XYZ file of C-alpha atoms in Angstrom:
770
model
C 140.154 117.802 61.508
C 138.565 120.357 59.255
C 135.006 119.557 58.266
C 134.824 121.720 55.171
C 132.888 119.054 53.291
C 129.780 119.796 55.325
C 129.380 116.259 56.665
C 127.724 116.467 60.129
C 129.677 115.060 63.059
C 128.241 113.407 66.168
C 128.925 115.099 69.457
C 130.178 112.578 71.990
C 130.727 112.824 75.742
C 134.243 113.657 76.811
C 136.344 110.503 77.065
C 133.975 108.319 75.013
C 135.353 107.194 71.679
C 133.278 106.171 68.685
C 133.842 102.442 69.248
C 132.679 102.651 72.867
C 129.602 104.604 71.872
C 128.779 102.062 69.175
C 129.065 99.205 71.672
C 126.892 101.078 74.167
C 124.246 101.508 71.486
C 124.418 97.805 70.606
C 124.040 96.783 74.246
C 121.046 99.088 74.668
C 119.241 97.396 71.752
C 119.906 93.943 73.225
C 118.710 94.968 76.699
C 115.480 96.300 75.189
C 114.830 92.832 73.754
C 114.866 91.419 77.291
C 112.900 94.362 78.711
C 109.932 93.699 76.410
C 109.097 90.402 78.106
C 105.924 90.671 80.182
C 105.499 89.316 83.700
C 102.405 87.849 85.338
C 101.659 89.665 88.604
C 98.438 87.892 89.655
C 95.731 85.597 88.357
C 92.159 84.771 89.340
C 89.854 81.939 88.329
C 86.058 82.247 88.201
C 83.667 79.318 87.791
C 80.426 80.627 86.222
C 77.268 78.802 87.229
C 76.003 76.110 84.844
C 79.195 76.215 82.763
C 81.895 73.597 82.401
C 84.681 76.027 81.564
C 86.509 78.112 84.141
C 87.209 81.751 83.317
C 90.590 83.124 84.312
C 92.057 86.623 84.422
C 95.773 87.334 84.313
C 97.182 90.673 85.471
C 100.189 91.394 83.259
C 102.813 94.115 83.551
C 105.409 95.309 81.106
C 107.964 98.111 81.548
C 107.396 101.193 79.405
C 110.746 102.923 79.161
C 109.440 106.140 77.604
C 106.830 106.774 80.311
C 109.081 105.259 83.025
C 106.146 103.215 84.329
C 104.952 99.650 84.217
C 101.926 99.252 81.962
C 99.367 96.861 83.397
C 96.742 94.938 81.483
C 94.249 92.109 81.977
C 94.124 89.113 79.633
C 91.259 86.637 79.986
C 91.002 82.992 79.018
C 88.655 80.022 79.290
C 90.093 76.828 80.766
C 88.535 73.763 79.161
C 89.042 70.335 80.726
C 89.143 67.367 78.375
C 88.297 63.757 79.184
C 91.875 62.517 78.769
C 93.163 64.816 81.580
C 94.336 67.305 78.978
C 93.520 70.986 79.336
C 92.983 73.743 76.803
C 93.260 77.505 77.357
C 91.252 79.692 74.957
C 92.711 83.168 75.173
C 91.032 86.490 74.380
C 92.566 88.001 71.238
C 93.965 91.052 73.057
C 94.657 92.233 76.607
C 92.842 95.262 78.042
C 95.110 97.918 79.541
C 94.295 98.947 83.122
C 95.357 102.592 82.966
C 95.491 104.258 86.367
C 94.365 101.095 88.149
C 95.830 100.425 91.611
C 94.009 97.183 92.472
C 91.633 94.650 90.905
C 89.635 92.347 93.189
C 86.886 89.978 91.940
C 84.018 89.208 94.324
C 83.790 85.659 95.786
C 81.208 84.547 93.208
C 83.009 86.245 90.341
C 79.872 88.221 89.422
C 81.375 91.580 90.406
C 84.767 93.200 90.010
C 86.204 95.943 92.194
C 88.603 98.322 90.472
C 90.445 100.813 92.715
C 92.024 103.924 91.226
C 94.245 105.770 93.680
C 94.744 109.393 92.720
C 97.689 111.687 93.341
C 97.653 115.030 95.112
C 94.313 116.254 96.437
C 92.222 114.200 94.002
C 89.827 111.557 95.369
C 90.206 107.795 95.208
C 87.733 105.992 92.946
C 86.000 102.684 93.639
C 84.416 101.132 90.554
C 82.062 98.149 90.727
C 81.833 96.314 87.411
C 79.336 93.705 86.312
C 79.643 91.233 83.448
C 79.229 93.859 80.747
C 79.074 97.304 82.308
C 80.168 99.668 85.045
C 77.582 99.361 87.821
C 78.861 101.952 90.313
C 81.592 104.571 90.479
C 82.236 106.085 93.899
C 84.528 109.029 94.520
C 86.068 108.991 98.017
C 87.362 112.462 99.012
C 90.605 112.780 100.937
C 88.780 114.117 103.989
C 87.465 110.547 104.402
C 90.709 108.754 103.551
C 93.713 108.864 101.241
C 95.051 106.205 98.903
C 94.108 102.573 99.388
C 97.083 100.462 100.452
C 98.038 97.994 97.710
C 101.672 97.310 98.639
C 101.426 93.785 100.018
C 102.183 94.628 103.658
C 99.138 96.655 104.656
C 97.083 95.662 101.618
C 93.866 93.897 102.459
C 90.807 94.322 100.257
C 88.080 91.876 101.202
C 84.490 91.348 100.007
C 81.958 90.078 102.526
C 80.124 86.830 101.779
C 76.974 88.398 100.314
C 79.061 90.845 98.250
C 77.438 94.003 99.621
C 80.321 95.463 101.643
C 84.081 95.684 101.087
C 86.633 96.130 103.867
C 90.054 97.610 103.108
C 93.068 99.504 104.448
C 93.751 103.065 103.329
C 95.700 106.100 104.468
C 93.899 107.927 107.236
C 92.735 111.502 106.496
C 95.177 114.378 106.768
C 95.738 115.524 110.328
C 94.800 119.182 110.864
C 97.697 121.598 110.480
C 97.973 125.188 111.674
C 97.113 127.991 109.255
C 98.928 131.322 109.332
C 98.254 134.702 107.739
C 99.540 138.238 108.036
C 98.043 138.535 111.539
C 99.538 135.304 112.829
C 97.773 132.021 113.591
C 94.214 131.654 112.284
C 92.093 130.232 115.072
C 89.639 128.640 112.679
C 91.424 126.488 110.143
C 89.909 126.412 106.673
C 90.223 123.835 103.937
C 89.700 126.497 101.277
C 92.748 127.759 99.448
C 93.471 131.338 100.436
C 96.244 133.366 98.869
C 96.421 135.423 102.070
C 97.426 132.502 104.255
C 99.523 129.377 104.278
C 99.444 125.962 105.874
C 102.012 125.256 108.557
C 103.850 121.962 108.838
C 102.501 120.787 112.158
C 104.152 117.954 114.067
C 106.451 115.614 112.160
C 105.111 112.070 111.939
C 107.209 108.966 111.441
C 106.367 106.645 108.577
C 107.371 103.037 107.976
C 110.579 103.916 106.167
C 111.729 102.713 102.752
C 108.968 103.026 100.090
C 106.569 104.513 102.687
C 107.966 108.033 102.685
C 105.076 110.507 102.859
C 102.413 107.816 103.290
C 100.073 108.290 106.223
C 98.975 105.841 108.888
C 97.010 102.863 107.497
C 93.477 102.591 108.888
C 90.511 100.287 108.210
C 87.400 101.287 106.269
C 84.287 99.637 104.870
C 82.268 100.718 101.837
C 78.709 99.767 100.922
C 78.830 98.752 97.250
C 75.216 99.845 96.709
C 75.198 103.290 98.334
C 78.893 104.143 98.293
C 78.859 105.033 101.994
C 82.270 104.750 103.605
C 82.954 104.447 107.311
C 86.175 104.118 109.244
C 86.404 101.302 111.779
C 86.363 102.949 115.183
C 88.239 101.742 118.236
C 91.673 101.083 116.714
C 94.197 103.431 118.252
C 96.898 105.178 116.242
C 99.498 103.096 118.045
C 98.493 100.253 115.694
C 99.177 100.264 111.965
C 96.685 97.905 110.394
C 96.213 95.885 107.220
C 95.503 92.471 105.662
C 91.834 92.681 106.676
C 89.492 89.738 105.982
C 85.856 89.015 106.848
C 85.278 86.339 109.455
C 82.384 83.878 109.733
C 79.732 85.308 112.019
C 79.780 84.498 115.737
C 76.274 84.291 117.225
C 74.968 86.417 114.393
C 77.682 89.085 114.706
C 80.066 89.728 111.800
C 83.725 90.364 112.618
C 86.698 91.720 110.734
C 90.077 90.075 111.265
C 93.156 92.204 110.624
C 96.887 92.364 111.286
C 98.194 95.096 113.558
C 101.762 96.332 113.897
C 102.336 98.275 117.128
C 104.413 101.448 117.017
C 104.392 102.836 120.533
C 107.913 104.222 120.161
C 109.795 104.374 116.856
C 108.603 103.056 113.509
C 111.519 101.155 112.011
C 111.522 100.356 108.303
C 109.100 97.555 107.465
C 109.792 96.915 103.763
C 111.520 93.500 103.411
C 111.486 93.273 107.224
C 109.537 90.405 108.804
C 110.982 91.038 112.274
C 108.412 93.673 113.239
C 106.080 92.295 115.944
C 102.498 91.889 114.726
C 99.327 90.138 115.815
C 95.864 89.185 114.619
C 92.962 91.229 115.961
C 89.183 90.996 115.669
C 86.659 93.812 115.736
C 82.923 93.884 115.119
C 82.042 94.974 111.613
C 79.513 97.800 111.197
C 76.198 97.104 109.513
C 74.742 99.344 106.811
C 71.218 100.510 106.179
C 70.334 101.948 102.798
C 68.786 105.087 104.283
C 70.612 105.914 107.477
C 74.071 104.421 106.998
C 75.821 102.726 109.908
C 73.851 101.480 112.879
C 75.320 100.105 116.062
C 73.575 98.452 118.949
C 76.319 99.552 121.305
C 78.964 101.785 119.752
C 81.349 101.436 122.687
C 81.104 97.637 122.709
C 81.351 97.345 118.931
C 84.581 99.348 118.851
C 86.417 97.010 121.241
C 89.182 95.069 119.553
C 90.229 91.586 120.607
C 93.844 90.445 120.266
C 93.576 86.860 119.087
C 97.264 85.885 119.078
C 98.599 86.972 122.449
C 101.030 84.079 122.882
C 103.018 84.544 119.670
C 105.137 87.517 118.550
C 104.154 87.440 114.873
C 100.963 86.584 112.981
C 100.024 87.659 109.457
C 98.281 86.567 106.224
C 95.103 85.378 107.970
C 92.622 83.171 106.101
C 89.738 80.891 107.033
C 89.227 77.245 106.166
C 86.237 76.606 103.865
C 84.082 75.397 106.754
C 84.902 78.529 108.766
C 86.104 76.503 111.747
C 89.816 77.359 111.540
C 91.674 80.643 111.205
C 95.048 79.857 109.635
C 97.986 82.270 109.561
C 101.708 82.517 108.932
C 104.191 83.623 111.570
C 107.671 85.110 111.359
C 108.329 84.622 115.052
C 111.841 83.354 114.263
C 112.562 86.761 112.766
C 110.902 88.734 115.565
C 112.418 86.719 118.392
C 115.940 86.574 116.947
C 116.158 89.968 115.232
C 116.865 88.626 111.725
C 114.964 90.638 109.136
C 113.785 87.457 107.453
C 114.016 83.866 108.629
C 112.235 80.509 108.557
C 108.477 80.880 108.952
C 105.860 78.715 110.628
C 102.168 78.029 110.009
C 99.534 78.043 112.747
C 95.796 77.921 113.328
C 93.218 78.791 115.951
C 89.734 77.357 116.236
C 87.054 79.895 115.303
C 84.132 79.911 117.790
C 81.140 79.774 115.448
C 78.740 79.292 118.367
C 80.598 80.807 121.288
C 82.201 83.939 122.634
C 85.176 85.390 120.792
C 88.319 85.602 122.918
C 92.065 84.952 122.659
C 92.406 81.331 121.618
C 94.906 78.524 121.874
C 97.329 78.568 118.957
C 98.063 75.226 117.330
C 101.283 74.703 115.386
C 100.672 73.298 111.911
C 104.154 73.582 110.369
C 106.992 74.349 112.766
C 110.334 75.996 112.065
C 112.853 73.518 110.655
C 116.224 74.003 112.293
C 118.398 71.603 110.291
C 116.772 69.722 107.399
C 118.053 66.312 106.444
C 119.577 66.140 102.963
C 116.899 66.527 100.313
C 114.119 66.989 102.884
C 111.723 69.847 103.572
C 113.822 72.845 104.788
C 110.969 74.816 106.368
C 108.493 77.424 105.152
C 109.679 80.502 103.264
C 106.449 81.871 101.874
C 106.005 85.454 100.657
C 102.244 85.249 100.043
C 99.134 83.104 100.385
C 96.246 82.841 97.971
C 92.865 84.123 99.161
C 91.441 80.672 98.381
C 94.265 78.087 98.549
C 92.117 75.095 99.550
C 91.664 71.722 97.914
C 88.235 70.065 97.976
C 88.810 68.166 101.227
C 88.600 71.544 102.989
C 91.766 71.167 105.057
C 94.605 70.902 102.529
C 96.050 74.200 101.339
C 98.463 74.854 98.492
C 101.234 77.449 98.625
C 104.614 78.412 97.150
C 107.760 78.212 99.259
C 111.527 78.353 98.829
C 113.334 74.995 98.928
C 117.071 75.490 98.607
C 117.795 77.571 95.515
C 114.402 76.974 93.900
C 110.828 77.914 94.652
C 108.379 75.037 94.717
C 104.667 74.405 95.287
C 103.650 72.563 98.444
C 100.461 71.096 99.856
C 99.918 71.411 103.604
C 97.308 69.431 105.528
C 96.310 71.769 108.375
C 94.919 68.884 110.440
C 97.989 66.632 110.359
C 100.689 69.164 109.476
C 101.827 66.926 106.623
C 103.805 68.841 103.964
C 104.147 67.449 100.429
C 106.060 68.759 97.437
C 103.705 68.639 94.453
C 105.790 70.139 91.653
C 107.734 67.628 89.534
C 110.627 66.164 91.512
C 112.804 66.204 88.396
C 112.402 69.961 87.860
C 115.248 72.303 88.790
C 113.201 75.362 87.791
C 111.276 77.609 90.156
C 107.484 77.322 90.417
C 105.005 79.848 91.766
C 101.286 79.284 92.283
C 98.985 81.850 90.646
C 95.461 80.537 91.300
C 93.390 77.451 92.086
C 90.873 75.947 89.658
C 88.972 73.581 91.919
C 91.451 70.808 92.691
C 93.757 71.994 89.907
C 96.530 74.574 89.959
C 97.459 77.421 87.640
C 101.154 78.140 88.113
C 104.114 79.831 86.454
C 107.504 78.189 85.992
C 110.863 79.634 84.914
C 114.610 79.119 85.179
C 117.718 81.254 84.614
C 117.671 80.087 80.967
C 113.913 80.037 80.263
C 111.301 82.787 80.450
C 108.181 82.258 82.608
C 105.712 79.706 81.264
C 102.221 78.886 82.499
C 101.711 75.363 83.859
C 98.485 73.583 84.772
C 98.548 70.973 87.512
C 95.767 68.379 87.580
C 95.150 66.299 90.675
C 95.070 62.573 89.916
C 92.461 60.854 92.070
C 91.472 62.094 95.510
C 93.215 64.572 97.785
C 95.810 62.826 99.941
C 99.289 63.374 101.331
C 100.819 61.252 98.552
C 98.521 62.452 95.746
C 99.874 62.469 92.205
C 99.774 65.504 89.953
C 99.924 65.790 86.181
C 101.550 69.004 84.963
C 100.692 70.337 81.509
C 102.413 73.036 79.481
C 100.072 75.893 78.568
C 100.586 77.816 75.352
C 100.163 81.477 76.228
C 100.491 84.820 74.404
C 101.785 86.318 77.679
C 104.986 84.337 77.989
C 106.600 85.012 74.653
C 109.865 86.587 73.599
C 111.686 87.514 70.420
C 113.519 84.884 68.383
C 116.781 86.587 69.319
C 116.140 86.223 73.043
C 114.851 82.679 72.580
C 117.987 81.735 70.685
C 120.280 83.282 73.287
C 118.530 81.583 76.190
C 118.453 78.306 74.270
C 122.220 78.374 74.002
C 122.569 78.604 77.808
C 122.445 75.953 80.530
C 122.459 76.026 84.315
C 123.257 73.805 87.246
C 122.811 74.077 91.009
C 126.116 73.387 92.736
C 126.622 72.148 96.290
C 129.630 73.966 97.735
C 131.314 72.384 100.804
C 132.294 74.954 103.434
C 135.872 75.407 104.564
C 135.498 76.474 108.188
C 133.568 73.499 109.593
C 135.346 73.667 112.956
C 134.228 77.274 113.527
C 130.506 76.477 113.429
C 128.696 75.145 116.489
C 125.545 73.959 114.715
C 125.037 71.064 112.314
C 123.003 73.204 109.891
C 125.810 75.752 109.571
C 128.266 73.015 108.571
C 126.250 71.786 105.618
C 127.193 72.807 102.046
C 125.588 75.930 100.616
C 124.404 76.323 97.028
C 125.349 78.351 93.982
C 123.582 78.526 90.625
C 126.005 78.280 87.718
C 124.809 79.575 84.335
C 126.982 79.006 81.271
C 127.023 78.589 77.537
C 126.380 75.081 76.238
C 129.340 75.534 73.914
C 131.771 76.720 76.604
C 134.919 74.603 76.809
C 136.769 73.927 80.063
C 140.131 74.811 78.487
C 138.830 78.269 77.650
C 135.902 79.121 79.943
C 133.916 82.294 79.461
C 134.523 85.228 81.809
C 132.577 84.823 85.060
C 130.286 87.268 86.858
C 129.747 86.475 90.550
C 126.217 87.585 91.506
C 125.394 88.309 95.163
C 121.986 88.865 96.758
C 121.103 91.331 99.494
C 119.410 90.827 102.817
C 121.619 89.087 103.830
C 118.680 86.800 104.684
C 117.293 86.623 101.190
C 117.990 84.425 98.169
C 118.448 84.470 94.422
C 116.331 81.702 92.951
C 116.862 79.475 89.941
C 114.267 81.525 88.067
C 114.224 83.947 85.169
C 115.666 87.402 85.856
C 115.833 89.854 82.979
C 118.992 91.592 84.210
C 120.957 88.362 84.698
C 119.736 86.901 81.401
C 121.039 90.062 79.703
C 124.469 89.745 81.332
C 124.752 86.077 80.376
C 123.752 86.968 76.805
C 126.856 89.183 76.650
C 129.027 86.069 76.827
C 129.534 85.768 80.587
C 128.984 82.775 82.800
C 127.178 83.537 86.066
C 127.880 82.243 89.555
C 124.880 83.148 91.727
C 125.955 82.444 95.293
C 123.418 81.626 98.020
C 125.903 81.849 100.892
C 125.092 80.626 104.410
C 122.527 82.979 105.889
C 120.304 82.722 102.810
C 116.673 81.643 103.001
C 115.640 78.120 102.072
C 118.187 76.004 103.956
C 116.853 75.775 107.515
C 117.127 78.069 110.512
C 120.532 76.967 111.823
C 122.301 77.810 108.556
C 120.506 81.161 108.398
C 121.322 82.162 111.985
C 125.001 81.250 111.555
C 125.704 84.518 109.729
C 124.695 87.320 112.167
C 127.794 88.410 114.043
C 130.020 87.105 111.242
C 129.166 89.402 108.329
C 132.224 90.485 106.395
C 133.977 87.202 107.197
C 131.731 84.116 106.887
C 129.773 85.443 103.894
C 132.940 86.730 102.221
C 134.660 83.367 102.762
C 131.653 81.510 101.339
C 131.793 83.580 98.152
C 135.554 83.036 97.771
C 135.015 79.319 98.425
C 132.393 79.187 95.660
C 134.754 80.977 93.253
C 137.583 78.576 94.043
C 135.193 75.646 93.604
C 134.245 76.562 90.018
C 137.859 77.397 89.185
C 138.887 73.982 90.491
C 136.248 72.355 88.278
C 137.602 74.171 85.233
C 134.437 76.264 84.941
C 136.069 79.677 85.377
C 139.263 81.474 84.401
C 140.752 83.069 87.569
C 141.953 86.036 85.498
C 138.454 86.898 84.214
C 136.227 87.233 87.266
C 133.768 90.076 87.885
C 131.377 90.716 90.788
C 128.019 92.467 91.156
C 125.635 92.874 94.086
C 123.112 95.203 95.646
C 122.435 96.208 99.269
C 124.101 93.472 101.358
C 125.231 92.033 98.024
C 126.928 95.412 97.529
C 128.377 95.045 101.031
C 129.906 91.748 99.902
C 131.014 93.192 96.561
C 132.913 96.050 98.196
C 134.287 93.728 100.910
C 135.584 91.289 98.287
C 137.448 93.884 96.265
C 139.085 95.063 99.511
C 139.843 91.682 101.065
C 140.795 89.978 97.774
C 142.015 92.938 95.699
C 143.795 90.845 93.046
C 140.875 88.567 92.173
C 138.402 90.757 90.305
C 138.659 92.483 86.943
C 135.795 94.897 87.705
C 132.921 95.312 90.144
C 129.432 96.811 90.235
C 127.606 97.828 93.415
C 123.948 98.872 93.613
C 123.093 100.877 96.740
C 125.832 99.046 98.671
C 126.294 98.948 102.437
C 129.835 100.303 102.690
C 130.039 101.825 106.172
C 127.876 100.447 108.980
C 129.066 103.199 111.338
C 127.614 105.792 108.942
C 124.514 103.747 108.088
C 123.466 103.222 111.715
C 122.695 106.924 112.073
C 120.996 107.423 108.707
C 119.130 104.213 107.810
C 115.458 103.424 108.456
C 116.644 100.101 109.971
C 119.553 101.070 112.269
C 118.983 98.001 114.447
C 119.932 95.842 111.427
C 123.489 97.160 111.748
C 123.683 96.020 115.372
C 122.115 92.604 114.817
C 124.195 91.647 111.785
C 127.426 92.992 113.303
C 127.014 91.629 116.846
C 124.734 88.633 116.276
C 122.025 87.742 118.812
C 123.565 90.164 121.310
C 122.899 93.018 118.885
C 119.143 92.958 119.467
C 119.502 93.685 123.165
C 122.293 96.271 122.954
C 120.795 98.257 120.045
C 120.592 101.941 120.872
C 119.739 105.150 119.031
C 122.897 106.682 120.503
C 125.737 104.250 119.722
C 128.925 104.638 121.706
C 132.395 105.131 120.282
C 133.028 101.435 120.940
C 129.901 100.493 118.958
C 130.918 102.705 116.055
C 134.423 101.275 116.088
C 133.161 97.699 115.781
C 130.646 98.656 113.074
C 133.444 100.326 111.128
C 135.707 97.291 111.496
C 132.976 95.052 110.019
C 132.512 97.378 107.031
C 134.025 97.412 103.540
C 135.308 100.953 104.197
C 137.852 99.403 106.584
C 139.512 97.709 103.572
C 139.137 100.557 101.079
C 142.849 101.370 101.086
C 143.631 97.944 99.526
C 141.151 98.159 96.630
C 142.485 98.082 93.068
C 139.348 96.943 91.228
C 137.569 99.402 88.886
C 134.074 99.780 90.350
C 130.807 101.274 89.151
C 128.225 102.477 91.699
C 124.482 102.701 91.004
C 122.769 104.730 93.729
C 119.195 105.802 94.452
C 118.989 109.331 95.823
C 115.771 108.564 97.754
C 117.071 105.363 99.318
C 116.149 105.324 103.022
C 117.481 101.818 103.642
C 121.105 102.418 102.624
C 121.248 106.175 102.126
C 123.155 107.705 99.229
C 125.944 108.866 101.540
C 127.133 105.265 102.050
C 128.013 104.674 98.408
C 129.263 108.208 97.815
C 131.680 108.057 100.740
C 133.143 104.759 99.541
C 133.437 105.951 95.922
C 135.251 109.078 97.116
C 137.605 106.927 99.175
C 138.471 104.922 96.052
C 138.957 108.086 94.033
C 141.264 109.424 96.746
C 143.395 106.287 96.308
C 143.395 106.622 92.526
C 141.106 103.637 91.896
C 138.997 103.996 88.756
C 135.316 104.290 89.538
C 132.082 105.624 88.110
C 129.012 106.813 90.008
C 125.486 107.033 88.588
C 122.814 108.535 90.839
C 119.126 108.047 90.078
C 117.415 111.105 91.629
C 113.928 109.622 92.031
C 114.757 106.043 92.978
C 114.589 104.252 96.309
C 116.572 101.220 97.444
C 115.453 98.844 94.716
C 116.366 101.116 91.768
C 113.400 99.522 90.002
C 111.861 102.324 87.974
C 111.929 101.045 84.370
C 114.364 103.665 83.082
C 116.640 103.358 86.128
C 116.699 99.559 86.055
C 117.429 99.673 82.323
C 120.206 102.263 82.584
C 121.669 100.505 85.615
C 122.263 97.139 83.917
C 123.178 98.742 80.616
C 126.033 100.530 82.380
C 127.041 97.402 84.292
C 127.290 95.448 81.042
C 129.292 98.206 79.357
C 131.563 98.572 82.423
C 132.381 94.865 82.507
C 132.948 94.700 78.748
C 135.264 97.694 78.873
C 137.491 96.170 81.553
C 137.362 92.687 80.068
C 138.939 94.078 76.900
C 141.493 96.168 78.777
């Protein structure tokens, strides 16, 4: 049409009409409302001397879409106990942004604060020591000493000693020397100075620990004197061990030791992110002593550098911590994962007696909480614990508090390390998920959320003395952190959720009792939804496959439900939180048992009148993407549209390109897969891997599918999703591919996460209307 009137027209992408663009804009505004909600990453409590109130610090993060980073800040509060068991939090008026901060670690007394600033490129790392009102020290650590401090959770371990004079930590070892070349060939004397007449060669290629560790160097242990700034590496640990999670140990006959976790890598380093099946052990090594003038002194350097493997009789030991009296070293173990091959499984808790007055040597390991194979209905299903607090102890000195998965929720438990007694201390009536943030004496600071409620701070007060059947009072805490807009509050308030028990269909095919028990699914719906006209349903599938989606707040899922969809979040057999037998029933049966469980869950809600069979959608990432693409191939008539984030589509292709190729063997073959895994799979291996893959059913797919792929994904490389999308295109199936060039497997950069779910919402809406 002629535009002679001079009215400007909007340029739109080819194939996008004005109505679609308007809806896309509307969805983007709504998603931003959910994206503004802050999350609490960590919290610390500090009890100042001669004061009744406890001080607390909360580390908060919030996505900043324009900078494509998460902005972190600290908000402080005073916790005031009242005589009637009530509690009051007095918050600072504003948070303080922690720009460029990689880690924050208060000293044991709370009188000092370590702030670590990792730098990029050739810049040094900074260690800042803060007092109550000022910066006391600022040390610059050049890269010739070490690179960035590890703060990722696996190798992270920043630990103050008891008198707060020395800090131990894990950091990237210095750059290995590389050859230098110039116009005359190899320079015999390498120089660190930049010279335009020469260049640095590549040197030998070194393996890293895979996904999210690309380009990061070997973790090594260091200590820094907080008065002088002297830094020394801990000698005696060979490069065949990657080390982390370092803590100071009580002295043995006057000698101070460091305890750390070591992961051996004599041959290949397989991906370690999300993978608990990498063998690891606890080690001890003598800590160096500092002198203000001369630095490190050693009575016998050779003897001091000897490391002692403390946990020789168990294949996995991590998260070490000492009891308050220093007599017990407690640790978690993922030996079920290591011994079976599953990348995550039921954990166990153990301890060894620490020889305060004897010689340090490998010690007898005592089981505190064993692996639960098949829990009785409603009973403790076993430990599934992703972290431990530095100080998790109650006042009796032998009861620790931790968070663990229990079915489809996370709950807070107390564990008596003397008796092994486990007690659930969050309210029995709660269906929400609870996570412990910090201890305040015998009280607990926690966060609680559900699929229809944003995170809220809770304060648990112990009633009476510590005991296995102790009572707890839980108080709501008004907080400026956990707030949202009225629009989001209204939308979430109009939703409800339930946790469904889904009976399995193939009872006769399962040899174990645990594998025959019902699995769970979380059903989220509108309070006003009527059974005669249920809302369209999105089936949500987690990855792993040995992972779980909890009954907790998730921004992306809250956004999708706010669009008018019900959600069916399926924790199929093989998920965490239901005992070891149910979990181990899946390996060897992927693509069949998990697919059947999802179809069973869909049929269950249809049979209850909770879903319209003509309006079902599916979304999943990683193994959830494996299930998504399997479902649209094996049940091509059942889904209106699908979305797959970094999906596993072809195991035969993935086995040669992934950082965890052995995962393909274990999940496809079952327990046999661990022993037959090879870096050079045979034609027979590749044939079976292909037959277990969604690509084997691609010719039957009719469902319009959107793919969200990270170009830097080492876990499920880009080629997996691209190949499958091209196969659908070849068959004339509508699909859309969005590649995020700087994202890894999680697609969790703020802009990428935002654009990902914005497109999923628009994709589902488009095909719902058509």
